[in-house]
Tab-separated table of C-alpha atoms in Angstrom:
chain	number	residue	atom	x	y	z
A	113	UNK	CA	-27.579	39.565	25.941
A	114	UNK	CA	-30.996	40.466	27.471
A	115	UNK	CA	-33.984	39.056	26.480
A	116	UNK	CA	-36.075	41.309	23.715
A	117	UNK	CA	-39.662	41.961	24.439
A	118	UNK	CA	-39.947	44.505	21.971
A	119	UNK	CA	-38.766	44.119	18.117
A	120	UNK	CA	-39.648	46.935	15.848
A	121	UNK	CA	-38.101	47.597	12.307
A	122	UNK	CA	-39.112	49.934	9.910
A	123	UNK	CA	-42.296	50.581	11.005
A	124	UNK	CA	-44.718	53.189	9.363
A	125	UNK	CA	-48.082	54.054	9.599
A	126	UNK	CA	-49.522	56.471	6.651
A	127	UNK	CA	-53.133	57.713	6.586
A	128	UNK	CA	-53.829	59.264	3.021
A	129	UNK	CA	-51.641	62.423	2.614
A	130	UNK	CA	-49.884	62.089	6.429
A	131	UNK	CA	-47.298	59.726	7.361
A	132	UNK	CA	-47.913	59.359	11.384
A	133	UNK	CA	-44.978	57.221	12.214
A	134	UNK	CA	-41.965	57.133	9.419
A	135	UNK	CA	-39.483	53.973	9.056
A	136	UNK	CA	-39.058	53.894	13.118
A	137	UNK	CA	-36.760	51.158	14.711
A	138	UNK	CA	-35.827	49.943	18.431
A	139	UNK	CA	-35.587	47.426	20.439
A	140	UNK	CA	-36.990	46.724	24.526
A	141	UNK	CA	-35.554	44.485	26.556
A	142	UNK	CA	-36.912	42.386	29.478
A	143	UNK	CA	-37.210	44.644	32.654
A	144	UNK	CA	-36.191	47.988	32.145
A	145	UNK	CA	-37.822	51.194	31.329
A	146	UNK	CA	-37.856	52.386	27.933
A	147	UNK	CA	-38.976	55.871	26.749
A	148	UNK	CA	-40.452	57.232	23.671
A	149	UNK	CA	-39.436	60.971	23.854
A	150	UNK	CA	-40.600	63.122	20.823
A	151	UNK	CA	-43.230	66.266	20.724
A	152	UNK	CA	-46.583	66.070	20.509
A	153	UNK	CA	-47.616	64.701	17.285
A	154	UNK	CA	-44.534	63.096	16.605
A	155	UNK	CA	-45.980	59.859	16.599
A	156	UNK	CA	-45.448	58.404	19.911
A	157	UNK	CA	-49.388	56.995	20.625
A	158	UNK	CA	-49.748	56.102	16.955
A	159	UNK	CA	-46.616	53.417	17.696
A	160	UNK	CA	-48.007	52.524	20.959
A	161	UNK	CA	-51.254	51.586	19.889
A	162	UNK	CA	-49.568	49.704	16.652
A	163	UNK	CA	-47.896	47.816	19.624
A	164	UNK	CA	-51.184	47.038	21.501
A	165	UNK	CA	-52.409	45.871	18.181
A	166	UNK	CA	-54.729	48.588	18.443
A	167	UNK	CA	-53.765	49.669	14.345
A	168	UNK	CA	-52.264	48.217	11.756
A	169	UNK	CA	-48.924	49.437	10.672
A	170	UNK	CA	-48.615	50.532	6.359
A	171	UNK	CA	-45.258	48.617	6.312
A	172	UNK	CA	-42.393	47.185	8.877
A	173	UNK	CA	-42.914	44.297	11.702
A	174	UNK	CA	-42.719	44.138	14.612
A	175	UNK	CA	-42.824	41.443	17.606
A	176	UNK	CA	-44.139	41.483	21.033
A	177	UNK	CA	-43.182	39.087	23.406
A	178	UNK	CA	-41.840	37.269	21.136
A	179	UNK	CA	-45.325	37.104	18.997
A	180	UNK	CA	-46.021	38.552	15.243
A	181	UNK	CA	-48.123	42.108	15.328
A	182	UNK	CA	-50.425	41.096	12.413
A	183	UNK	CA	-50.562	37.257	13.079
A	184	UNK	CA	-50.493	36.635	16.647
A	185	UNK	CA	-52.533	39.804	18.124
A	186	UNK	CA	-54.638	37.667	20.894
A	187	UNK	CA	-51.183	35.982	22.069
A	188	UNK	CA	-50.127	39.485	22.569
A	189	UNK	CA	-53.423	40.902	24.121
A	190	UNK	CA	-52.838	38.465	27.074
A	191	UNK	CA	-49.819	39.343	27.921
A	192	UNK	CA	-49.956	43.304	27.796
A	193	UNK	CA	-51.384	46.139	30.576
A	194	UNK	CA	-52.067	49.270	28.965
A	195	UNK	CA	-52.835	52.207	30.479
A	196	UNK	CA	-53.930	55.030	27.504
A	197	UNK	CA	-53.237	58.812	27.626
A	198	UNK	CA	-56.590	59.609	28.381
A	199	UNK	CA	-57.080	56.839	30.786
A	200	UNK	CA	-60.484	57.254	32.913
A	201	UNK	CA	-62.685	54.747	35.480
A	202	UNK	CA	-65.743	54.245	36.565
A	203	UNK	CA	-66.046	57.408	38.278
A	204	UNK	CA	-68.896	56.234	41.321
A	205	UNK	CA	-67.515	53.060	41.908
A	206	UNK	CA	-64.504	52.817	44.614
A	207	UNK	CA	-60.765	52.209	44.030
A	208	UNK	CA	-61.086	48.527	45.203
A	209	UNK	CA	-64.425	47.957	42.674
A	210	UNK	CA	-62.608	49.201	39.639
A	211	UNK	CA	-59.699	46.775	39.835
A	212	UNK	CA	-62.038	43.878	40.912
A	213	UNK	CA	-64.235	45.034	37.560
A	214	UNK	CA	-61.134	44.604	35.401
A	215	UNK	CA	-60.135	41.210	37.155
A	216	UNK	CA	-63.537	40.205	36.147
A	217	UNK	CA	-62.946	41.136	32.342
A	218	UNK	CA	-59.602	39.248	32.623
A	219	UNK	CA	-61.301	36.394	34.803
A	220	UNK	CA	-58.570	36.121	37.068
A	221	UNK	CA	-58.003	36.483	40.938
A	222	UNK	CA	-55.345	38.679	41.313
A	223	UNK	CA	-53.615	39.148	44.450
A	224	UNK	CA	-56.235	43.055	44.585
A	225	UNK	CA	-54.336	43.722	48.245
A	226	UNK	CA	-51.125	43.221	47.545
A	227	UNK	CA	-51.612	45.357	43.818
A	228	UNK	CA	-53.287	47.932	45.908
A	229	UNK	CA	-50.260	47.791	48.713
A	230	UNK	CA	-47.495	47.993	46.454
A	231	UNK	CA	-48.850	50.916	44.939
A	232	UNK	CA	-49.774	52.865	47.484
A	233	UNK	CA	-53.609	52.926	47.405
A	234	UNK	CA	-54.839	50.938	49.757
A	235	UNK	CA	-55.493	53.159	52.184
A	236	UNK	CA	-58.110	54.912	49.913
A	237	UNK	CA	-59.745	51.837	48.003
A	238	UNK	CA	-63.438	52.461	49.454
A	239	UNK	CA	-62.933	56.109	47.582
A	240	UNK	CA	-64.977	56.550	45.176
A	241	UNK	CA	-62.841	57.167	42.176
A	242	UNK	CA	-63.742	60.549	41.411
A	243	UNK	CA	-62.910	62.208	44.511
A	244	UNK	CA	-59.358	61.289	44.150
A	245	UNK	CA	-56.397	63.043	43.594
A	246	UNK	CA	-55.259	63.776	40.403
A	247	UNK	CA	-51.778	61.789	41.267
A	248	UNK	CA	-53.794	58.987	42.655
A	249	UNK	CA	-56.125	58.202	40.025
A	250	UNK	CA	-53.232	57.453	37.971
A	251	UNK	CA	-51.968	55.050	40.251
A	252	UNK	CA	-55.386	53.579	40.375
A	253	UNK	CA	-54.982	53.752	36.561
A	254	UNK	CA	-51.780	51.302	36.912
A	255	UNK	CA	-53.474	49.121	39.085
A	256	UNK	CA	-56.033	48.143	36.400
A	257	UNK	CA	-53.276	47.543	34.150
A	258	UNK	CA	-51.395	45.564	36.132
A	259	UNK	CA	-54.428	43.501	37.042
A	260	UNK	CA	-53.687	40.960	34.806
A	261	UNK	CA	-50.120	40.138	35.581
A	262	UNK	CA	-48.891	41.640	32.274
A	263	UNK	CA	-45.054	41.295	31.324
A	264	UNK	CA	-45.372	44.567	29.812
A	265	UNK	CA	-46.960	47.603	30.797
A	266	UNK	CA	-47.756	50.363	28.192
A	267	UNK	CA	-47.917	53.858	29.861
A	268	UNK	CA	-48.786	56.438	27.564
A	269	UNK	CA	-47.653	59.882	28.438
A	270	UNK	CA	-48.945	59.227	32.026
A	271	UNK	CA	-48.305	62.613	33.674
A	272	UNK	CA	-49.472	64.681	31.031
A	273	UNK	CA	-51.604	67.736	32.677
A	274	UNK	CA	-50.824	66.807	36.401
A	275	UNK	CA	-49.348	68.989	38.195
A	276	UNK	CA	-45.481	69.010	39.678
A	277	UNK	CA	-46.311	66.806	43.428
A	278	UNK	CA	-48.751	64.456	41.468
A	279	UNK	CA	-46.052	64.037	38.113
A	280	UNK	CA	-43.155	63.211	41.442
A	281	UNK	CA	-46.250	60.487	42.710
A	282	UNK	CA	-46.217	59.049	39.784
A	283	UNK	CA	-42.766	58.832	38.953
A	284	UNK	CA	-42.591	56.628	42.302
A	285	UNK	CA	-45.024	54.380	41.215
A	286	UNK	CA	-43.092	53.894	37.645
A	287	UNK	CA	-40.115	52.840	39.999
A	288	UNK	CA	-41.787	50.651	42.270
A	289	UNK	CA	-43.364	49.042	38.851
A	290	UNK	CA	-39.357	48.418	37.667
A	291	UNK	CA	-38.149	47.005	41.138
A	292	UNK	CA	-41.262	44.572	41.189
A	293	UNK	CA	-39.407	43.251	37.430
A	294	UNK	CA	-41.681	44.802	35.198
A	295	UNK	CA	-41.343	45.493	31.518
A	296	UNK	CA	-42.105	49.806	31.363
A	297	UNK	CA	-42.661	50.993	27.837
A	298	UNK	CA	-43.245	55.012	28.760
A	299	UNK	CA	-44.041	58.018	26.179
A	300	UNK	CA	-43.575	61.425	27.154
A	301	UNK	CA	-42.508	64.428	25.642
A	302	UNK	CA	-41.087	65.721	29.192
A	303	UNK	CA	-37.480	65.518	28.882
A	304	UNK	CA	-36.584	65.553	32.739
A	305	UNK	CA	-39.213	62.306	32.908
A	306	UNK	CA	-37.161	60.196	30.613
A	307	UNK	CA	-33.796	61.351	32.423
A	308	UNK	CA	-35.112	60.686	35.332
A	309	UNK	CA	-36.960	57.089	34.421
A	310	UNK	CA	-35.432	55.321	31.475
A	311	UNK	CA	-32.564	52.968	31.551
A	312	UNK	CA	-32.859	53.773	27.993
A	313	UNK	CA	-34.952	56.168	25.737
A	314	UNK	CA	-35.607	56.947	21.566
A	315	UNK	CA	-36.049	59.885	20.806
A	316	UNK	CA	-38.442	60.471	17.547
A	317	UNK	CA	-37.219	63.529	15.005
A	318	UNK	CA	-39.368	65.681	13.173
């Protein structure tokens, strides 16, 4: 069997009067791309960020990498990229200072060329980052995430409000992120995205 880097189990998350994320279970395993498909408010980000150890879950487990949510949350830290739904940069600084910034924070020395070659924004990393594309400042967005050498990336709804040639950009660099053997844990609520990416998806009812 493959290797799971995801265990979840009857996980909920319940603030006050509104349960966010209701007695959800899956499983990810070690290099492919799993979707969360559901609409908006289903509770997609609220389970991502329970994964990221971002909020504590009301009830279930759940293991990351092999580590405990609630008792191992730096172990898991480490070893995560993230890049959030409403992902932004350092708008004046270039492509190539915002991923050495975030190397910095990580205090590492990533391979920055190679990252920035592999992912097709090389050619632009004296840009400043606001005078890129829409398209490309998402790739710039993976970049940062990937800065650390994660073994699992954490893309939350990444194309939302792009528009069709920047969503197919994108979808390239989600590829190129599975053929260099990473870990994808996508949400969406674009059904031809998680036919088109996903070796496997869960979809989240009502």
């Amino acid at each position: 069997m493959p290797e799971k880097v995801v265990e979840v189990e009857n996980l909920i998350k319940q603030y006050k009067t509104v349960t966010a994320v209701d007695r959800i279970s899956f499983d990810i395993y070690k290099g492919e791309i799993f979707s969360l498909v559901g609409p908006n408010g289903a509770g997609k980000t609220t389970t991502v960020e329970i994964l990221e150890c971002l909020r504590e879950p009301t009830s279930g487990s759940a293991k990351v990498l092999g580590f405990d949510l609630l008792n191992e949350e730096m172990e898991i830290k480490k070893r995560i990229g993230v890049m959030p739904q409403e992902f932004n940069a350092f708008e004046r600084l270039t492509v190539k200072e915002n991923v050495e910034l975030i190397a910095k924070i990580y205090n590492v020395k990533p391979e920055t060329k190679q990252i920035l070659e592999e992912l097709g924004v090389w050619e632009v990393r004296n840009r400043q980052f606001h005078k890129l594309s829409g398209g490309m400042q998402r790739r710039v967005g993976v970049c940062m995430a990937l800065i650390s050498e994660p073994e699992l990336l954490f893309l939350d709804e990444p194309t939302t409000g792009l528009d069709p040639h920047a969503r197919g950009e994108c979808w390239e660099v989600i590829r190129t992120l599975k053929k260099l053997g990473k870990t994808v844990f996508l949400t969406s609520h674009y059904m031809d995205e998680v036919g088109q990416l996903s070796d496997r998806a869960g979809v989240i009812v009502n």
